[in-house]
PDB file of C-alpha atoms in Angstrom:
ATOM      1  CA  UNK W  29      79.479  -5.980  84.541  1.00 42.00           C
ATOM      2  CA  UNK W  30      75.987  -6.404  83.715  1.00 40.00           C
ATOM      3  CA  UNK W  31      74.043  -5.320  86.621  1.00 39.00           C
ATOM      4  CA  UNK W  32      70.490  -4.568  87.012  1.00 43.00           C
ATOM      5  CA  UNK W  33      71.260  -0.670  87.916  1.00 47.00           C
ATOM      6  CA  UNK W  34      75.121  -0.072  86.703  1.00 53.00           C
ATOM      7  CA  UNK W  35      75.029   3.460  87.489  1.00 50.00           C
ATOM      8  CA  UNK W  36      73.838   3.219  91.053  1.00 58.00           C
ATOM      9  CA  UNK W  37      76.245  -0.125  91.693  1.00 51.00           C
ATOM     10  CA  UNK W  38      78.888   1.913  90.465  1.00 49.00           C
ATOM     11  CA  UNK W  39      78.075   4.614  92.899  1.00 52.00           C
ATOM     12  CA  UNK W  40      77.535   2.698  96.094  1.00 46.00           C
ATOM     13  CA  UNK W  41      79.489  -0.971  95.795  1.00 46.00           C
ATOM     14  CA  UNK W  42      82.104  -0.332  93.439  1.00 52.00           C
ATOM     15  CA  UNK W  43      83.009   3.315  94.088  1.00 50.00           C
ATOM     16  CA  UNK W  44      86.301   4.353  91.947  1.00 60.00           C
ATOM     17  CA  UNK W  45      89.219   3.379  94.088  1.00 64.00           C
ATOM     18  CA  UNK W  46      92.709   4.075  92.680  1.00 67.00           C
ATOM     19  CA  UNK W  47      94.238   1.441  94.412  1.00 78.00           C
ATOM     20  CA  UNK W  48      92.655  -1.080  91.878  1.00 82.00           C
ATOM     21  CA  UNK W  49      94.596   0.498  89.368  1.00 88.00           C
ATOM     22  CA  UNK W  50      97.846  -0.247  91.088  1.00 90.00           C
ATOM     23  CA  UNK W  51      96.763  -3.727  91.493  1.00 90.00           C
ATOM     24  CA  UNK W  52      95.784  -4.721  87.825  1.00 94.00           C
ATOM     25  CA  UNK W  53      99.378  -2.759  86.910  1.00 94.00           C
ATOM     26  CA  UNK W  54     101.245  -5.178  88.876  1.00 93.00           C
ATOM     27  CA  UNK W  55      98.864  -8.017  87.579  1.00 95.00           C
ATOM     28  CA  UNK W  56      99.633  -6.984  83.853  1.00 96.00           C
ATOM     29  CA  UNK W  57     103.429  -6.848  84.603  1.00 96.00           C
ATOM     30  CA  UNK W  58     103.634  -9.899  86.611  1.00 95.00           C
ATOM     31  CA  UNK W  59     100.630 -12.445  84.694  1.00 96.00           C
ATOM     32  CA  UNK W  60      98.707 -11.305  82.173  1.00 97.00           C
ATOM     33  CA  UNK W  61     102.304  -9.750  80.414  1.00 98.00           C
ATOM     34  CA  UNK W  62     102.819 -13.644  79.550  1.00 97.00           C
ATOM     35  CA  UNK W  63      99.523 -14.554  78.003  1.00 98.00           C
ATOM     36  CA  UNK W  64      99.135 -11.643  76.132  1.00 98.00           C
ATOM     37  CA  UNK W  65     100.798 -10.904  72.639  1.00 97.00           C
ATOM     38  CA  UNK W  66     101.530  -7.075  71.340  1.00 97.00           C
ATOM     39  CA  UNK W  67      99.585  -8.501  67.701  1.00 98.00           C
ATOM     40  CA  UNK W  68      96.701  -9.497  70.147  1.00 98.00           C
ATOM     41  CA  UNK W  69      93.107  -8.162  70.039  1.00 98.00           C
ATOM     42  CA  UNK W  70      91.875  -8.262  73.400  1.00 98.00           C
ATOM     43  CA  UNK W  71      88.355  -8.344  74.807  1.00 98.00           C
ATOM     44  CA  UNK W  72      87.179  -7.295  77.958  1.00 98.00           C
ATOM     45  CA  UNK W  73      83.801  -8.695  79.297  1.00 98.00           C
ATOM     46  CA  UNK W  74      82.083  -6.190  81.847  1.00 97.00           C
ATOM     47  CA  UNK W  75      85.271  -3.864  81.585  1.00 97.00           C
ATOM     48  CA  UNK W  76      83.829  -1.555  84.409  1.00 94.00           C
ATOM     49  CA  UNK W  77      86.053   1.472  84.966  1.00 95.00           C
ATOM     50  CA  UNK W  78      88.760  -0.184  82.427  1.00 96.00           C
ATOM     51  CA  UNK W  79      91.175  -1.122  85.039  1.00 95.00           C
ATOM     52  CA  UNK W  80      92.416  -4.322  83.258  1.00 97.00           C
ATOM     53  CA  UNK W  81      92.158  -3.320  79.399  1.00 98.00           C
ATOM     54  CA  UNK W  82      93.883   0.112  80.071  1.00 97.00           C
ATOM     55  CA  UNK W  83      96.414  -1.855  81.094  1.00 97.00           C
ATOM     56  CA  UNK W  84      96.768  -4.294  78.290  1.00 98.00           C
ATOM     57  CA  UNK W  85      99.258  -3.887  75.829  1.00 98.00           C
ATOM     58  CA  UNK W  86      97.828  -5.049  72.550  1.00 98.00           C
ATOM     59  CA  UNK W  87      97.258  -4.109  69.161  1.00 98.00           C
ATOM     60  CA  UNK W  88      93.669  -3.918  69.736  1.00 98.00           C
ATOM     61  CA  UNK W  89      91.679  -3.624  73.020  1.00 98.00           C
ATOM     62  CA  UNK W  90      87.949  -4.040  73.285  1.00 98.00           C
ATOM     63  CA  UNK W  91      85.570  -3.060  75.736  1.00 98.00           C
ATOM     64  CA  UNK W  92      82.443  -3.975  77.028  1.00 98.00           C
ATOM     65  CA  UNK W  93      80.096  -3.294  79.600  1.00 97.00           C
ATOM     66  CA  UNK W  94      75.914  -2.337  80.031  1.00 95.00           C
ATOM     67  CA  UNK W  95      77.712   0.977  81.943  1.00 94.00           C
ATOM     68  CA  UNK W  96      76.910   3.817  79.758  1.00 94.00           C
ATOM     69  CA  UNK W  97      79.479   5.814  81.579  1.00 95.00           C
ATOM     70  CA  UNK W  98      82.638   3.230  81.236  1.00 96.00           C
ATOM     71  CA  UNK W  99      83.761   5.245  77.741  1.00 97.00           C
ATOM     72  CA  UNK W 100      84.356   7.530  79.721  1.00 96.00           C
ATOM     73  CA  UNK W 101      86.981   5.523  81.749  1.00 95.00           C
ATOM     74  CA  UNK W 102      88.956   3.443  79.146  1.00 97.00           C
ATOM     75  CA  UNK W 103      91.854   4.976  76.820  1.00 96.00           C
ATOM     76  CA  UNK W 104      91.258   6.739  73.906  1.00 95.00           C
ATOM     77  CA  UNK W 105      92.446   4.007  72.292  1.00 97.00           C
ATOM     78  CA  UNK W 106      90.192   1.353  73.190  1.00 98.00           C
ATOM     79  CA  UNK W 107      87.223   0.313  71.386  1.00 98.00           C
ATOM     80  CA  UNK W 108      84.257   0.878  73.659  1.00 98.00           C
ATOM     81  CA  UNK W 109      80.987  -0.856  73.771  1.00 98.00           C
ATOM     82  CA  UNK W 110      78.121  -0.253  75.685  1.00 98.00           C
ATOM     83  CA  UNK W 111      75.526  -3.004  76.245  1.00 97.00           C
ATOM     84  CA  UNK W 112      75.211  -6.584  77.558  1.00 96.00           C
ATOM     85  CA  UNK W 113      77.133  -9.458  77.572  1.00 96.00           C
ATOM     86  CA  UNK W 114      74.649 -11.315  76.121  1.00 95.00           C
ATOM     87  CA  UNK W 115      75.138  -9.728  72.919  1.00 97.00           C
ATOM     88  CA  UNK W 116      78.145  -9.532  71.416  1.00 98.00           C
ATOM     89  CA  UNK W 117      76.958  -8.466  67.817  1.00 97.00           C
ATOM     90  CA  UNK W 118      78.584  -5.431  67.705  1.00 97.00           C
ATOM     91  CA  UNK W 119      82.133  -7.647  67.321  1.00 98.00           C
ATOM     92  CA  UNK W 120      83.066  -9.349  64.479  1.00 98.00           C
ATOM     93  CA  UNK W 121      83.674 -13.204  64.329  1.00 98.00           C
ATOM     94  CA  UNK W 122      86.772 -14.189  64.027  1.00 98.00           C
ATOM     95  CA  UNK W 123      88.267 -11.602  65.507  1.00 98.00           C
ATOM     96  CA  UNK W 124      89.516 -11.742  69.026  1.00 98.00           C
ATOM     97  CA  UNK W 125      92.666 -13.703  70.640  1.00 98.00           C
ATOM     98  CA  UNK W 126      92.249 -13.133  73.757  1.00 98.00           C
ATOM     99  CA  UNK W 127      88.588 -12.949  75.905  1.00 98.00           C
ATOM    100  CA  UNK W 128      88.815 -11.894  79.400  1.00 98.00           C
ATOM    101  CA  UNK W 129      86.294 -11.162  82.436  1.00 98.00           C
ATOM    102  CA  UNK W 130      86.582 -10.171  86.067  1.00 96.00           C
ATOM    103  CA  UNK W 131      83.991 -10.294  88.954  1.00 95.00           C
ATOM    104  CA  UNK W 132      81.257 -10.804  86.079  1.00 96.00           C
ATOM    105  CA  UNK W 133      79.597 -14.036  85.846  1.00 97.00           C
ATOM    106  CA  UNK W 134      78.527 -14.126  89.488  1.00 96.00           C
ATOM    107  CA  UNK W 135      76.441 -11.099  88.176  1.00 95.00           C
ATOM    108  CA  UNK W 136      74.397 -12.795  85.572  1.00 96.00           C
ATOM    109  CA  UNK W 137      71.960 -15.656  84.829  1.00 97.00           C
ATOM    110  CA  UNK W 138      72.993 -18.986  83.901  1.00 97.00           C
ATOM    111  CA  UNK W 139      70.667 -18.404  80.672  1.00 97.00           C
ATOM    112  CA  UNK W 140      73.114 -15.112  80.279  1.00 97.00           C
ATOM    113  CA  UNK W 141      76.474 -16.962  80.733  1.00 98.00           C
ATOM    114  CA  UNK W 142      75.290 -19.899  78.173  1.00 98.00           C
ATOM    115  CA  UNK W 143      73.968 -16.820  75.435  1.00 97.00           C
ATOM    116  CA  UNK W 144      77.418 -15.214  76.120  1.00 98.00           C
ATOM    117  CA  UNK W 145      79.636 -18.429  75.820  1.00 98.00           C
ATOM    118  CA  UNK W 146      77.664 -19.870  72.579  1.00 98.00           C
ATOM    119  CA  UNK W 147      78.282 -15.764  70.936  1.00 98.00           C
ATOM    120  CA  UNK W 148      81.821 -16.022  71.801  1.00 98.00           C
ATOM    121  CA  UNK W 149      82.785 -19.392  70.393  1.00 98.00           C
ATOM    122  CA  UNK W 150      82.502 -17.440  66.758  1.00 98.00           C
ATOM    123  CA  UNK W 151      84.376 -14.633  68.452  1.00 98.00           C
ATOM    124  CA  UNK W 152      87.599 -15.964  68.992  1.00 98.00           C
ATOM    125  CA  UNK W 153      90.430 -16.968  66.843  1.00 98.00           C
ATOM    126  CA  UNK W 154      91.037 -20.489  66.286  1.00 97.00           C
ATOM    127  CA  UNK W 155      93.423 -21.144  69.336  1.00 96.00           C
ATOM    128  CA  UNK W 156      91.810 -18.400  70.739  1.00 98.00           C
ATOM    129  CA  UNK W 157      91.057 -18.608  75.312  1.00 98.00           C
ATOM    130  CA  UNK W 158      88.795 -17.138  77.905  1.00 98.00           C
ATOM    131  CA  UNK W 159      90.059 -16.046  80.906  1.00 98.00           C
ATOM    132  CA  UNK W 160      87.675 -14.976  83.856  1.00 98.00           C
ATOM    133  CA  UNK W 161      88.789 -14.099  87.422  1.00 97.00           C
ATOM    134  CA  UNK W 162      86.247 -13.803  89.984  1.00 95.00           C
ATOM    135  CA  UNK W 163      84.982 -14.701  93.573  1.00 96.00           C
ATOM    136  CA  UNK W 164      84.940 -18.600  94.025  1.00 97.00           C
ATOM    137  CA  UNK W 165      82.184 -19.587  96.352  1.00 97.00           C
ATOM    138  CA  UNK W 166      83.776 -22.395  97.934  1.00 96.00           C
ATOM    139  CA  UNK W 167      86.038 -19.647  99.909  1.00 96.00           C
ATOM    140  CA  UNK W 168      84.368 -16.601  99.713  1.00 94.00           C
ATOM    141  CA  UNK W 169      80.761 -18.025 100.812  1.00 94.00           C
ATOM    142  CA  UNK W 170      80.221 -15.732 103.632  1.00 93.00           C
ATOM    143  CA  UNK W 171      81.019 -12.987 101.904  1.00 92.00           C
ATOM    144  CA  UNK W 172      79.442 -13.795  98.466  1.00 93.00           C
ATOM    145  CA  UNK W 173      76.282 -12.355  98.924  1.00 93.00           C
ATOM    146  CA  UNK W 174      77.376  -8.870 100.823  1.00 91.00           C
ATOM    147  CA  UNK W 175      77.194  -7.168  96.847  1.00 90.00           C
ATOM    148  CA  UNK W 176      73.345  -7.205  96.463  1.00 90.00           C
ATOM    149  CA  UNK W 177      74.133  -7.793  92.401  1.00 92.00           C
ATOM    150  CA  UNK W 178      75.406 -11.261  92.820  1.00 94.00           C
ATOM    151  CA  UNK W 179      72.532 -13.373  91.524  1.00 95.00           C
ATOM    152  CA  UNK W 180      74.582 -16.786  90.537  1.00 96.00           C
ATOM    153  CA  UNK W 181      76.786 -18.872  92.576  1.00 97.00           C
ATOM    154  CA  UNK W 182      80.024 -20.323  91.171  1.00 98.00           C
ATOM    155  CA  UNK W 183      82.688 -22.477  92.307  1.00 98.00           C
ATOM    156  CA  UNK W 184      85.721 -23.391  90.677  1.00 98.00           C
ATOM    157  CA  UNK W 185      84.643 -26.740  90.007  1.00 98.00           C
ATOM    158  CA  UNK W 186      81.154 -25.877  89.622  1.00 98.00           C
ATOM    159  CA  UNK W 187      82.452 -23.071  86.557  1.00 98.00           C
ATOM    160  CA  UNK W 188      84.580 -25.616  84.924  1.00 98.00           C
ATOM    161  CA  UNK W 189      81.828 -28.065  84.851  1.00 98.00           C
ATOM    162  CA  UNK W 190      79.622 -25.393  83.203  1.00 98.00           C
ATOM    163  CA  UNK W 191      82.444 -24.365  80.694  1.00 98.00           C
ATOM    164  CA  UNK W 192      83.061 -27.899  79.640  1.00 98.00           C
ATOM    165  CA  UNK W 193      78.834 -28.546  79.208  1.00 98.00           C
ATOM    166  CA  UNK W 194      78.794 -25.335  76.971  1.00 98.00           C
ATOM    167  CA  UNK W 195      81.280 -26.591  74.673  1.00 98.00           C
ATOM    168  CA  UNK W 196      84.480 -25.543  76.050  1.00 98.00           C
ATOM    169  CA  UNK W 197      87.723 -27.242  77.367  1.00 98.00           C
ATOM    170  CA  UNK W 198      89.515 -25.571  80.506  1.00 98.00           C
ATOM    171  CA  UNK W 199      92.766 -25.503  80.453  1.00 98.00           C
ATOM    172  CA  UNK W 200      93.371 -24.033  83.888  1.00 98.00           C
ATOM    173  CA  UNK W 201      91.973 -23.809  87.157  1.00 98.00           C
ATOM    174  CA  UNK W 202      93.405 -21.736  89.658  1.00 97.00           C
ATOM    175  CA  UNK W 203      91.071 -21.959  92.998  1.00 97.00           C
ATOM    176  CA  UNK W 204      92.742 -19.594  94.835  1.00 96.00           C
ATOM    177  CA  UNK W 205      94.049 -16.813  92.630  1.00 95.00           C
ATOM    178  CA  UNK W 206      93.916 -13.475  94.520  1.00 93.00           C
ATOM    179  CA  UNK W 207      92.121 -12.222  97.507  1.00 90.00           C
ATOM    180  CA  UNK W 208      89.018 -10.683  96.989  1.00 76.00           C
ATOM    181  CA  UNK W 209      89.126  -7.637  97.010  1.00 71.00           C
ATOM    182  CA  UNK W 210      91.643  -4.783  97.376  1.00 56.00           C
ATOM    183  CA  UNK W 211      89.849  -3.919 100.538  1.00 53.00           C
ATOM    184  CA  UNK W 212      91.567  -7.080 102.024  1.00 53.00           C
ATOM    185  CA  UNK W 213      94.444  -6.755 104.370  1.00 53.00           C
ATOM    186  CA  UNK W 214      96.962  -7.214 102.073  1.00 54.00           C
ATOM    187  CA  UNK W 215      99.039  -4.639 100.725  1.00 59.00           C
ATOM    188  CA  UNK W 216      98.985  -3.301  97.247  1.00 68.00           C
ATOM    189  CA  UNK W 217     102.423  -2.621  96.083  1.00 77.00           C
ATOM    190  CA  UNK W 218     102.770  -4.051  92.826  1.00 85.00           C
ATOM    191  CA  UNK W 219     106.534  -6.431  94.261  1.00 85.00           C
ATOM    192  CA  UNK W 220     103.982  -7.661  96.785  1.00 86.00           C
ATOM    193  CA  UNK W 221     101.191  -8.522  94.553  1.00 87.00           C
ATOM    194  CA  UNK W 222     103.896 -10.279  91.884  1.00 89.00           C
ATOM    195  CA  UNK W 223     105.278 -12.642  95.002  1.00 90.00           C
ATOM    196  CA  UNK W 224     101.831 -13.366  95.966  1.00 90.00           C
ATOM    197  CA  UNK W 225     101.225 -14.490  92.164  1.00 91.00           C
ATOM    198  CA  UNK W 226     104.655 -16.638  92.905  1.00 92.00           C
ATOM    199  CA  UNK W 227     103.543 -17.977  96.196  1.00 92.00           C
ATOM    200  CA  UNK W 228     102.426 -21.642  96.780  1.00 90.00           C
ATOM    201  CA  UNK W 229     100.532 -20.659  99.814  1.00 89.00           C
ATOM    202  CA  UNK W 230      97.966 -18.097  99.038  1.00 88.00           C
ATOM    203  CA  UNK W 231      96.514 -16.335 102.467  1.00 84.00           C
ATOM    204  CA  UNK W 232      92.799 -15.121 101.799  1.00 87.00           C
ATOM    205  CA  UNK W 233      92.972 -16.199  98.314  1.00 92.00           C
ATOM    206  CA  UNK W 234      89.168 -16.123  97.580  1.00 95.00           C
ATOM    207  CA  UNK W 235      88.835 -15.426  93.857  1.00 95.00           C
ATOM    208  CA  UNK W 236      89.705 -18.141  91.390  1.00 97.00           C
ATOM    209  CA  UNK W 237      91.176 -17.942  87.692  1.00 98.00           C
ATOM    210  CA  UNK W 238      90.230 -20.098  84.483  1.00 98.00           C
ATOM    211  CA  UNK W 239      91.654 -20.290  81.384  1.00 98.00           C
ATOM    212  CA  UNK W 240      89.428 -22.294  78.655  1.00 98.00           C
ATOM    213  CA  UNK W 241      88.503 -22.445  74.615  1.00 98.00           C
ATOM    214  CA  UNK W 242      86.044 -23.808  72.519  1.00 98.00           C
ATOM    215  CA  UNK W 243      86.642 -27.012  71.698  1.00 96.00           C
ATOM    216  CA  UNK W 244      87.676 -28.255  68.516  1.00 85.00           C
TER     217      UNK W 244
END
């Protein structure tokens, strides 16, 4: 996550909370499992404290974040890179199946999302997706703007719209994916989290989930 001051966001919004962990377990075993190939390399946008790509199984796991302290947080095996996600020349084109981001582009600048999306066409595989979860506006308005980092307002539609003028087709929209944060009421045992992911009806869903490439 590319904020202005990662170390003192880190410290007062997004405190380490081990219940996060618990939560991207169940959402590797229950979604991300499926989408996901062992032969994979797998990039994570913003990776934070490495909750999703520690995770991952894949036969090659990326990392990235402006956090000079998240090495310290992913597994030994993951490749860890420290700097924006505007710039993504420290990864070599051609190389990654599978892009993913959470609770990032809300973060940056338009002008940051379009440098990051045009970098990452030559990035990815042929066949190759971007995934990013995060807070959708059109539910989560009056709580949006409680994290003092959130500089850009998105919407599912208003994200898809922006993928597809940036050269990219979506393939999924998911408006209401999960709640937003594991300080909601829900609980987080991963069987409940996996028949939420099942469940038609989504109470408090507030964060969205989009799946898109670059187009041919």
């Amino acid at each position: 996550m590319s904020a202005l001051d990662p170390s003192g966001y880190h410290e007062s919004r997004l405190a380490a909370d081990p219940k996060r962990d618990i939560v991207w377990k169940a959402l590797w075993r229950y979604h991300f499992s499926k989408h996901i190939g062992p032969e994979d390399c797998v990039l994570d946008l913003g990776a934070g404290y490495g909750e999703f790509i520690n995770n991952v199984r894949a036969k090659r796991r990326i990392a990235l974040d402006l956090w000079d302290r998240m090495p310290l947080h992913v597994g030994p095996d993951v490749e860890p890179i420290v700097g924006p996600v505007s710039d993504l020349s420290a990864i070599e084109d051609n190389s990654v199946d599978y892009a993913f981001s959470s609770n990032l582009f809300e973060h940056i600048s338009q002008d940051d999302l379009a440098a990051t999306l045009a970098q990452l066409k030559s990035k990815l595989k042929a066949g190759g997706t971007l995934t990013t979860l995060q807070p959708n506006y059109r539910y989560a308005s009056r709580e949006y703007f409680d994290d003092y980092t959130h500089v850009t307002v998105w919407s599912h539609i208003g994200l898809a719209d922006f993928l597809t003028a940036h050269g990219y087709e979506v393939l999924e929209v998911h408006p209401r994916f999960l709640p937003l944060t594991v300080k909601s009421r829900l609980p987080t045992w991963p069987i409940l989290v996996g028949a939420y992911l099942a469940s038609p009806v989504k109470p408090m869903g507030k964060q969205m989930l989009l799946v898109a490439r670059p187009k041919a």
